[in-house]
XYZ file of C-alpha atoms in Angstrom:
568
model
C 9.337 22.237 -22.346
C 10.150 19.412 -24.022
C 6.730 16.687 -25.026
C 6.757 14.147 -22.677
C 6.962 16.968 -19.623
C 4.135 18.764 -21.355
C 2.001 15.709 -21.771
C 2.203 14.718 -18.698
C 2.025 17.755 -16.525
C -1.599 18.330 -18.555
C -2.791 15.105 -17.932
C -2.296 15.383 -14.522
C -3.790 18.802 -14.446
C -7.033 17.351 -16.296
C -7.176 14.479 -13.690
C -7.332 16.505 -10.948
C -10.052 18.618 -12.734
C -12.039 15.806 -13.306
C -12.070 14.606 -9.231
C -9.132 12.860 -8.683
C -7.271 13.168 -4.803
C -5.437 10.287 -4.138
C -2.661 9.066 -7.378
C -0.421 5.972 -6.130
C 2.762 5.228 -8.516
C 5.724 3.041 -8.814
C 8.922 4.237 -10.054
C 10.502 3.395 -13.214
C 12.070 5.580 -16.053
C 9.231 5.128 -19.004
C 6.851 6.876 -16.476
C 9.606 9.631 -16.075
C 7.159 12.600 -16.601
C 4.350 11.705 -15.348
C 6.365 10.880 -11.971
C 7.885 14.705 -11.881
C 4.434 15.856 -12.685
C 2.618 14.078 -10.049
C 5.044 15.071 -7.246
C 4.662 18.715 -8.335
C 1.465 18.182 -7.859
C 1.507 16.782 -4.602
C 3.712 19.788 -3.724
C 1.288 21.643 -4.711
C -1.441 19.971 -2.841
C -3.403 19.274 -5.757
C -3.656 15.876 -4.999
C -2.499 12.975 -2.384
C 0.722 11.180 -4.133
C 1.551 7.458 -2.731
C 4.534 5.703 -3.515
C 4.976 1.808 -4.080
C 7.944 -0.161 -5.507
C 6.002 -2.642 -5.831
C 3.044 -2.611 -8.420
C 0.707 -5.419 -7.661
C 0.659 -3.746 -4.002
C 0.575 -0.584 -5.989
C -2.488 -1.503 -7.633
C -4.357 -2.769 -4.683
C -3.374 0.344 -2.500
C -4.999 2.418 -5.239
C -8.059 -0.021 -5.162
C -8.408 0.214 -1.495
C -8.544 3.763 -1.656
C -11.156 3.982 -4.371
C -13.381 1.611 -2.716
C -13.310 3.231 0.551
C -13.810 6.699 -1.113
C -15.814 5.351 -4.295
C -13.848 8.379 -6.220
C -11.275 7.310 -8.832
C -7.919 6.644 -8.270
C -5.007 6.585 -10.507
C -1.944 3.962 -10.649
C 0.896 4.821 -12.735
C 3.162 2.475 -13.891
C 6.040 1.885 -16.297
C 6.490 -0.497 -19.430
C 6.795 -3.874 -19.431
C 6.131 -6.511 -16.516
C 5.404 -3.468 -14.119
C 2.304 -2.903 -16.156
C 1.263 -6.696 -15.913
C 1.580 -6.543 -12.027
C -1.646 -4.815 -11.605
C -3.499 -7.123 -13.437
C -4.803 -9.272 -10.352
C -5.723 -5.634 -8.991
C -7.298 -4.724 -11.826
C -9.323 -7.830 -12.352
C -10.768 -7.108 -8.887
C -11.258 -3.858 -9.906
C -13.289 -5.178 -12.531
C -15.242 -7.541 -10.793
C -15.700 -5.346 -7.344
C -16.668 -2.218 -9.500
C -14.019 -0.266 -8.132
C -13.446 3.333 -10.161
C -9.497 2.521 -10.902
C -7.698 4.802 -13.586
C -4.556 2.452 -14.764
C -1.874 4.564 -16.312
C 0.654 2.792 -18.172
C 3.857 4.120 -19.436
C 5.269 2.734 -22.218
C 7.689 2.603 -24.965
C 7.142 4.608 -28.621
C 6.170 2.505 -31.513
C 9.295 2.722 -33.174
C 11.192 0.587 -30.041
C 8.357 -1.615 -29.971
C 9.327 -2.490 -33.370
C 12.559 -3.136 -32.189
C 13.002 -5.377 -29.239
C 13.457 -2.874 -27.198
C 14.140 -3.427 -23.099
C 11.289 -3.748 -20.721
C 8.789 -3.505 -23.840
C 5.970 -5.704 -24.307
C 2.226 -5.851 -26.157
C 0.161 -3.636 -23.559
C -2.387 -3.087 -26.092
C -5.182 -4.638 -24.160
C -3.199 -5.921 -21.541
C -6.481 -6.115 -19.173
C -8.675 -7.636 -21.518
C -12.354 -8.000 -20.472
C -11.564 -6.859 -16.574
C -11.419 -3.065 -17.769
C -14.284 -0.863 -19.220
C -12.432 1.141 -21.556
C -9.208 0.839 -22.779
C -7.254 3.660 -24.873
C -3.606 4.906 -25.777
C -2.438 8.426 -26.727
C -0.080 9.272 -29.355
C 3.029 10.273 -29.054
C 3.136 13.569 -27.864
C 4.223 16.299 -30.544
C 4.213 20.129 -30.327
C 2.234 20.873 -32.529
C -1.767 22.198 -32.363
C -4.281 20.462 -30.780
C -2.157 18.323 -28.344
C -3.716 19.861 -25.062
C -7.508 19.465 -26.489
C -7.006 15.921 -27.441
C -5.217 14.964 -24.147
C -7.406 16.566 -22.062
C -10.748 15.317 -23.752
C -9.451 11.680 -23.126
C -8.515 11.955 -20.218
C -12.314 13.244 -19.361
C -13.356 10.122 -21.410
C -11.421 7.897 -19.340
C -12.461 9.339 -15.688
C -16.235 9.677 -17.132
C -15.902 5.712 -18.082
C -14.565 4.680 -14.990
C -17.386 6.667 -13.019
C -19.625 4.483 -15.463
C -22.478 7.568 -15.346
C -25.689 5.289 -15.127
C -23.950 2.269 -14.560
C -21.331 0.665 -12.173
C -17.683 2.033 -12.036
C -15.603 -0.093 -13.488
C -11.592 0.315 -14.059
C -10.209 1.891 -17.053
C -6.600 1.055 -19.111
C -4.685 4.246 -20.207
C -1.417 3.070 -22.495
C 0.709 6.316 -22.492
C 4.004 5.831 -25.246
C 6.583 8.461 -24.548
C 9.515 9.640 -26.127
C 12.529 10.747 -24.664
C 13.583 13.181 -23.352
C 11.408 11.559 -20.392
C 12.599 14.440 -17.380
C 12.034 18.047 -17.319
C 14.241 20.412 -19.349
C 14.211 22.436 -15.908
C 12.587 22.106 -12.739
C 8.903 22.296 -12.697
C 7.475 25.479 -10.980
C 5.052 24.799 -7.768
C 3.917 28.204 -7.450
C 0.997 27.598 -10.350
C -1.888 25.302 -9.820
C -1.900 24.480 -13.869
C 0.609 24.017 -16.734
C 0.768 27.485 -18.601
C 2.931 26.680 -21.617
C 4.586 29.769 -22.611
C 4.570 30.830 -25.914
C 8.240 30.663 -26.555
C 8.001 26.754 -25.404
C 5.412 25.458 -26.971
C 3.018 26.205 -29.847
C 0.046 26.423 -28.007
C -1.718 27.253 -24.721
C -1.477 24.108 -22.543
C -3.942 25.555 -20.243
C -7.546 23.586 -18.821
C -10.776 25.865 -18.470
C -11.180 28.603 -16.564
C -12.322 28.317 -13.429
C -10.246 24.749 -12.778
C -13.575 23.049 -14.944
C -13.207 19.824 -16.598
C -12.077 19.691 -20.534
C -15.377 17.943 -21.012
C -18.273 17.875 -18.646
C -21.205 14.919 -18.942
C -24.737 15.407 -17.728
C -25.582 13.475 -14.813
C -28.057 10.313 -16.171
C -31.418 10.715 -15.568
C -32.842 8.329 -13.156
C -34.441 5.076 -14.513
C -35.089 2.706 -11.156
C -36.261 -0.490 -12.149
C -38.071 -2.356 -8.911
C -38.585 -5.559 -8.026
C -42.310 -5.895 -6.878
C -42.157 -9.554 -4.198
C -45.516 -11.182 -4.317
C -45.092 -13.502 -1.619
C -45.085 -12.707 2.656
C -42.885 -16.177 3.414
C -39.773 -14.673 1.944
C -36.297 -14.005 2.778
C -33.059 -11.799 2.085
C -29.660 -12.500 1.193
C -27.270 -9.646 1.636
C -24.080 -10.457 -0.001
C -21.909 -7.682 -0.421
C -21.830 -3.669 1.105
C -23.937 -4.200 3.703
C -23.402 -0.714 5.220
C -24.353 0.724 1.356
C -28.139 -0.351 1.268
C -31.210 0.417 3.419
C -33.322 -2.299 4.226
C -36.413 -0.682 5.080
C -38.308 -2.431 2.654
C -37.009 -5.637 4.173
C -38.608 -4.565 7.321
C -42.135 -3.718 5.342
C -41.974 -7.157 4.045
C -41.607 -8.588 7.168
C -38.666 -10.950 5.585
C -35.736 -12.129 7.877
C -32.554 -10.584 6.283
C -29.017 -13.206 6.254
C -26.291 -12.020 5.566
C -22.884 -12.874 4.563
C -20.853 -11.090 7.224
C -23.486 -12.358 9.832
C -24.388 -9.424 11.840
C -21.328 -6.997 11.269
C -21.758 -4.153 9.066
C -25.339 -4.476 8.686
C -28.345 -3.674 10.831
C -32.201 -3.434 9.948
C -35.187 -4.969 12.238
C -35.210 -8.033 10.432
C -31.257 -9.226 10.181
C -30.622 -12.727 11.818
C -26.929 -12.877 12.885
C -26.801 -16.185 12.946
C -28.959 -16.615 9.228
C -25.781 -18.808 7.420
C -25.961 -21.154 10.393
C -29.986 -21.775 9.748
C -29.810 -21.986 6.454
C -26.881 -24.365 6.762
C -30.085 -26.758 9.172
C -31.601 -28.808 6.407
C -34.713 -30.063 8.732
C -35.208 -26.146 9.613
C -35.095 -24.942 6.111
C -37.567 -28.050 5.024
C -40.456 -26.626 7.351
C -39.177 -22.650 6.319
C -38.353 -22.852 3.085
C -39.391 -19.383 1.279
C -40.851 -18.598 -1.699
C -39.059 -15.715 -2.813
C -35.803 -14.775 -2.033
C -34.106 -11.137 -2.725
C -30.582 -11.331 -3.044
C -28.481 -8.234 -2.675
C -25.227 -8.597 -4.633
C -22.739 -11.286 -5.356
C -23.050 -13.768 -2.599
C -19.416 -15.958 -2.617
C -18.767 -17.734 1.246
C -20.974 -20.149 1.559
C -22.274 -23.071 -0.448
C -25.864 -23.139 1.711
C -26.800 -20.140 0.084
C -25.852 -21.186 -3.210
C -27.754 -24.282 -2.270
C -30.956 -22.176 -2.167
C -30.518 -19.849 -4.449
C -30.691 -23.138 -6.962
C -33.484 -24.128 -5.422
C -36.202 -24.475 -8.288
C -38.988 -24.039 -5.737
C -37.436 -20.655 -4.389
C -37.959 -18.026 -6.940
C -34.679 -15.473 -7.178
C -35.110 -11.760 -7.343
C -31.825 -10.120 -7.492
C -30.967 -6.550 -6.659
C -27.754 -6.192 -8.333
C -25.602 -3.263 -9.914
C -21.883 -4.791 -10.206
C -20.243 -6.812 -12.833
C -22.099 -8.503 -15.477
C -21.439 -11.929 -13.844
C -24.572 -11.989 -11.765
C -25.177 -14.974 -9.415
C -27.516 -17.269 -10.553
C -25.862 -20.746 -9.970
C -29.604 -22.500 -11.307
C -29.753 -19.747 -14.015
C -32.976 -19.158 -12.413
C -33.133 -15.583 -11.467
C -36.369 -14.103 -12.294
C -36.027 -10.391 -12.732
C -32.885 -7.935 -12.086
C -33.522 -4.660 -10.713
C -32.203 -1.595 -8.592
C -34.456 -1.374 -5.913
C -37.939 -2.876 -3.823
C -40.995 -2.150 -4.193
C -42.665 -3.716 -1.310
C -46.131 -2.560 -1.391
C -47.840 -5.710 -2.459
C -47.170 -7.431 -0.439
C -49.217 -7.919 2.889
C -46.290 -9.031 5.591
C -46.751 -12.745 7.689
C -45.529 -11.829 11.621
C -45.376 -15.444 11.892
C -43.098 -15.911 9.199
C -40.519 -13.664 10.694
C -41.284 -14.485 14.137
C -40.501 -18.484 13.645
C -37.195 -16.982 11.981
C -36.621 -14.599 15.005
C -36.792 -17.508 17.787
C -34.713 -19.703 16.109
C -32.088 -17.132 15.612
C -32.072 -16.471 19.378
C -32.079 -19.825 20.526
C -29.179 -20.308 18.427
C -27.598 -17.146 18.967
C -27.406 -17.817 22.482
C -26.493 -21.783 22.095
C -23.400 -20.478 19.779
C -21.860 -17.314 22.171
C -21.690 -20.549 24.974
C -20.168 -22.860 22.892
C -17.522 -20.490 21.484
C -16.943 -19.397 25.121
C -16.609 -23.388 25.797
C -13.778 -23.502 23.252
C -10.216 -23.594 25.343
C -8.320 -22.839 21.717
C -8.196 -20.219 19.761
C -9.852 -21.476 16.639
C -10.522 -18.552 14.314
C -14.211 -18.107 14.896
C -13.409 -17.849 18.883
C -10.847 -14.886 17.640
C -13.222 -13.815 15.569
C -15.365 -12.960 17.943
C -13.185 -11.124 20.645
C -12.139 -9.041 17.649
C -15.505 -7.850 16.776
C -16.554 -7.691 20.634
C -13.067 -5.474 21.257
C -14.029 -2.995 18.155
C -14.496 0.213 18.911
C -17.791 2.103 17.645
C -17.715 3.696 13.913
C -14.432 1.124 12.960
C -14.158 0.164 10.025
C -13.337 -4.073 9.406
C -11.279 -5.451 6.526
C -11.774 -9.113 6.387
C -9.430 -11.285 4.300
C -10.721 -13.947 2.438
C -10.507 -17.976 3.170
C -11.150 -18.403 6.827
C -11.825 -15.018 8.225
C -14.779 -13.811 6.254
C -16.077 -17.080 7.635
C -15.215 -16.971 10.805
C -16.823 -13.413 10.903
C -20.279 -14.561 9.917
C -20.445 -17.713 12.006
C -19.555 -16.107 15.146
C -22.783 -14.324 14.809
C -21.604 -11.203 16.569
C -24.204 -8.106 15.810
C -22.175 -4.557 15.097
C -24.006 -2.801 13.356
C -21.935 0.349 13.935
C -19.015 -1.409 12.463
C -18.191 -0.969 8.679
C -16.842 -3.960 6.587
C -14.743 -4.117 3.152
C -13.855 -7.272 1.749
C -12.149 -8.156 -1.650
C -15.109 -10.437 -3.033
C -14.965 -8.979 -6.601
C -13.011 -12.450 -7.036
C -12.252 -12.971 -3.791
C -8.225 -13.686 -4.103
C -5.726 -13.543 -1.422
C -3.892 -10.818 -3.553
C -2.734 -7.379 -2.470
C -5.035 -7.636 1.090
C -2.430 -5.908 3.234
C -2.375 -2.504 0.416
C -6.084 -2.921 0.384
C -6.634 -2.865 3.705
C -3.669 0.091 3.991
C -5.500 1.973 1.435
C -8.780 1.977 3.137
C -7.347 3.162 6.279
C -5.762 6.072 4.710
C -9.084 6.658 3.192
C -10.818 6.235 5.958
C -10.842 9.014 9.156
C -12.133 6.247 11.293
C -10.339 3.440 13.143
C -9.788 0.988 11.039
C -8.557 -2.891 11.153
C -7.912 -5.670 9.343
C -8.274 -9.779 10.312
C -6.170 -11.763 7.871
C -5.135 -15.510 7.992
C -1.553 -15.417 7.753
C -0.442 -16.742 4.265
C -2.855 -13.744 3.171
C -0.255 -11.308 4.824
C 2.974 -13.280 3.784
C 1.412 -13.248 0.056
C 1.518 -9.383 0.832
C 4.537 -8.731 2.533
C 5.377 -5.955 0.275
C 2.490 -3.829 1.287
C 4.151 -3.181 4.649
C 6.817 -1.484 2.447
C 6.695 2.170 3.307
C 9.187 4.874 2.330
C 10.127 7.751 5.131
C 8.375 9.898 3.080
C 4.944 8.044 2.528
C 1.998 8.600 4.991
C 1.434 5.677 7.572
C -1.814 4.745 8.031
C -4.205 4.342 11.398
C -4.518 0.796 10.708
C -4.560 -2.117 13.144
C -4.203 -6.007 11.135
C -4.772 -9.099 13.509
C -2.757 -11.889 11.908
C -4.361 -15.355 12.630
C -1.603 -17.586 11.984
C -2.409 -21.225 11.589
C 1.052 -21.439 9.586
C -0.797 -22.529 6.354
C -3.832 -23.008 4.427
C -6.510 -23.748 7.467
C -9.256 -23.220 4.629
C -8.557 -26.174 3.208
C -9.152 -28.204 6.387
C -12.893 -27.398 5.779
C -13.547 -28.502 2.304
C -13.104 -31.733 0.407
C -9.045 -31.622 0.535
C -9.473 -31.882 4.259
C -11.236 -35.262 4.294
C -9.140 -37.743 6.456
C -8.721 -40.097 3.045
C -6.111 -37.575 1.784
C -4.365 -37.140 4.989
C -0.707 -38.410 3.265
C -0.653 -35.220 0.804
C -2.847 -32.767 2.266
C 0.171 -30.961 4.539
C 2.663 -30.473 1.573
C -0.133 -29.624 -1.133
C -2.906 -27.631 1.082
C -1.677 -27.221 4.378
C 1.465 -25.742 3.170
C 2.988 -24.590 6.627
C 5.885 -22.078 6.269
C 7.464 -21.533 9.247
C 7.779 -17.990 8.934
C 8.361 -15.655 11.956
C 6.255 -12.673 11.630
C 7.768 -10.829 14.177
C 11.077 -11.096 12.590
C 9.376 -9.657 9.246
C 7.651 -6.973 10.675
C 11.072 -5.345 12.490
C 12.590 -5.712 8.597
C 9.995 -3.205 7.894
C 9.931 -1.123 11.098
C 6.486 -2.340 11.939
C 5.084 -2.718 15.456
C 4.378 -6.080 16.219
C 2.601 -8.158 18.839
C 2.066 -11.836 19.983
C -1.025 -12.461 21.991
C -3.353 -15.279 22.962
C -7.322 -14.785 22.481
C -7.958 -13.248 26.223
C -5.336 -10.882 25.815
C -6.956 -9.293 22.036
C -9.621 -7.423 23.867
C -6.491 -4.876 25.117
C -4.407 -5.155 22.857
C -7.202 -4.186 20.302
C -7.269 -0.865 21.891
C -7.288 2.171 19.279
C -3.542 3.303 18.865
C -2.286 5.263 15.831
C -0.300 3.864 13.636
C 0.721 1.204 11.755
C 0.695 -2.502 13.593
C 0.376 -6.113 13.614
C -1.142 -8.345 16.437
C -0.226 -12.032 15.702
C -2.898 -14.683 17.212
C -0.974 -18.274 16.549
C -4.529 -20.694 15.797
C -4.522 -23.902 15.338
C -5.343 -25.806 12.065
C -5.468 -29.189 13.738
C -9.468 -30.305 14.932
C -10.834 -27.316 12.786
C -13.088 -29.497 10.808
C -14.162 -30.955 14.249
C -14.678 -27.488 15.719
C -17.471 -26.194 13.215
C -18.947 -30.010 13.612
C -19.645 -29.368 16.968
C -20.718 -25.648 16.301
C -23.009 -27.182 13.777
C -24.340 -29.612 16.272
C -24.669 -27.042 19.076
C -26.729 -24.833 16.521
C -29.221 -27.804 15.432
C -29.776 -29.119 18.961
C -30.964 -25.379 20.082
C -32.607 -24.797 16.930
C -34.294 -28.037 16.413
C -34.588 -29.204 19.852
């Protein structure tokens, strides 16, 4: 057994001591043996093997998978630009605190000292966006190898975990020298490497019983509350809706907004249609809370930035992700894990005043959507989340969608959302979205805007020999950047550039793409979504053609629909 074989068929081993199920890797020939140990693996059953040529959708099928399961998940590489494909991955990783192990395959010292192909500095590649970074040497046989590989391995899945803090991805830089293929076919009859004595110099076995290398205590508990003080307050629930109970909310009596409007969230208290009040000046002057809780990272909509750097409105943040908290005012008071909501003695007028107005303009918004003769994206929006069925589970793709979701102020609370809002890119949404479905043993769907799924065409690259995932993606396809119709780019004063620079239409026929790549594909208009929505297995596309032109007139009149029910 020659070193790189024995290094890698132990490191795998250790992973899958230490929890892992799911690896995902992209060919190459650095990551020779740790590609012939992972399939024997996978023959093995040991573990779930996916395979990507491409390793930016590599990366974000492995992050998909990991946030869906909230176990870590490996993506192995090779050397060079391969390696720096993950990065955008990995920075969501980062930012998301998504448990991602990055394995790296790379080139020995003495051919990085020597201009060697595909070889560049991967010392550090992923800078502040991973938790822990660390290389192995070189493997040698001689003692001591198989304690020292195993133990960091352990030290890398333990850092990812994060233990009393947030997961967070970790950077493994493995060098190896050839030979980089088995001497002789790995055996799949044995669950572990054995490592004769007549190969190598020293037991390559783990510990008995299939144990970790190195096992850490679990943390002891240290919950740090936030205590409210005031009964006029309210929440903002940002991010995993489905991950936090709200009963405290409900002891407060505090209305509860939230980012993905009603979907994904439920609770006594939650307003579906909270980002369209809090988007009514007038209201929010006579409702203006003292306190407000915010759950996570909020990143869609500048109203609640707006209050949250409100110096009258006191910030109390219940937050356990990346470091970069949200405090656009630098305001935020204290920083906890959980409510304490005993002090407070709750206001039923307070939440009452909040309940009517988000009826009246729950009900003014469902008829003015149904008013709407095109298919604007919050009108598809919300015959996609009507048409779900129970227990689904809804990737939402940044720009217009995760808009589109909120402010059609549909309540499913029996649906469960995932959105990339770690840093909220356009990156790798089509692998995301395939990894949580394969994750996932629900129906699950995704609603992109459609230069999100050209910018990941590659995800709907599957081999014949890679699993094909219950997944469902609805395509709204304005042919360009609709987003930009909204903000300041949009403003009729920069009408003469705004189609090259922002609109950027592309002409690009989706059907054609998905038959390159053997995926079922569908055009519909809105009325037809509701069947076409229907749960099938399997891998498929349903293309909605919206239109970009009178978007920015559509939410006007949305806006004005809201304040005239609301304000009267």
């Amino acid at each position: 057994m020659n070193p790189a074989t024995a290094q890698a068929e132990v490191i795998v081993d250790e992973l899958v001591r230490d929890g892992l199920r799911h690896a995902v890797l992209s060919p190459g020939s650095r990551n020779a043996a740790l590609a012939f140990a992972l399939h024997a693996a996978a023959r093995r059953e040991r573990l779930a093997l996916h395979v990507r040529v491409d390793e930016r959708s590599a990366g974000y099928l492995a992050l998909g998978i990991a946030a869906a399961t909230g176990e870590p998940v490996a993506v192995v590489c090779t050397s060079g630009t391969a390696a720096t494909n993950l990065h955008p991955a990995v920075t969501e990783a980062g930012y998301a605190a998504v448990p991602l192990l990055v394995l790296t395959a790379d080139r020995p010292p003495e051919l990085r000292a020597a201009g060697a192909n595909q070889t560049i500095d991967q010392h550090g590649l992923y800078t502040t966006s991973v938790r822990w970074f660390g290389e192995l040497a070189v493997a040698e046989n001689r003692p001591g190898q198989n304690a020292y590989w195993r133990s960091q391995i352990c030290r890398a899945v333990h850092a990812a975990l994060g233990g009393s803090r947030p997961a967070a991805p970790v950077h493994l830089n493995l060098p190896f020298r050839e030979p980089l293929v088995p001497d002789e076919p790995i055996a799949t009859g044995t669950d572990e490497p054995e490592g004769a004595a007549s190969e190598w110099c020293e037991s390559l076995a783990g510990r008995d019983d299939r144990r970790p290398w190195t096992e850490f205590a679990a943390p002891e508990p240290e919950t740090a509350l936030l205590r409210p003080r005031s009964p006029h307050g309210l929440v903002l629930l940002a991010e995993h809706a489905h991950e936090h109970e709200l009963d405290w909310a409900v002891r407060l009596g505090w209305p509860v907004l939230s980012e993905t409007g009603g979907v994904g969230a439920g609770g006594e208290t939650l307003l579906p249609t909270g980002m369209w009040l809090l988007n009514l000046a007038e209201f929010l002057r006579a409702h203006r809370p003292e306190q407000v809780v915010c759950v996570g990272r909020p990143t869609v909509f500048r109203q609640v930035q707006r209050l949250l750097a409100d110096s009258g409105v006191e910030t109390l943040l219940l937050y356990g992700g990346h470091d970069a908290w949200p405090a656009p005012a630098h305001d935020v008071s204290r920083v906890a894990d959980s409510v304490d909501p005993s002090p407070v003695t709750p206001d039923p007028e307070w939440l009452e005043t909040w309940r009517a107005a988000d009826q009246k303009a729950g009900t003014e918004l469902a008829a003015a959507l149904a008013r709407e003769s095109r298919p604007y994206g919050p009108v598809v929006a919300a015959r996609v989340l009507d048409a779900l069925p129970a227990g689904a589970t809804l990737l939402v793709g940044s720009s217009n969608p995760t808009r589109d979701v909120a402010l059609s102020a549909r309540r499913r609370a029996d649906v469960r959302v995932h959105r990339n809002r770690g840093v909220a890119g356009i990156d790798g949404t089509v692998s995301t979205a395939i990894g949580v479905a394969l994750a996932r043993r629900s129906p699950t769907y995704a609603l992109l805007g459609d230069l999100t799924f050209l910018h990941d065409a590659n995800g709907l690259l599957l081999g014949p020999h890679e699993r094909r995932p219950d997944l469902t993606m609805v395509v709204c396809n304005d042919d360009g950047g609709g987003i930009f119709s909204l903000l300041e780019q949009g403003h009729p004063n920069h009408a003469e550039p705004f189609e090259r620079v922002f609109g950027t239409p592309h002409g690009t026929d989706l059907a054609a793409l998905c038959a390159a790549h053997g995926v079922s594909h569908r055009l519909v208009d809105e009325t037809e979504l509701g069947e076409a929505l229907r749960y099938r297995p399997g891998l498929r596309v349903i293309e909605v053609r919206t239109p970009r032109d009178g978007l920015r007139e559509l939410h006007q009149r949305l806006s004005e629909a809201v304040s005239s029910a609301v304000l009267g």
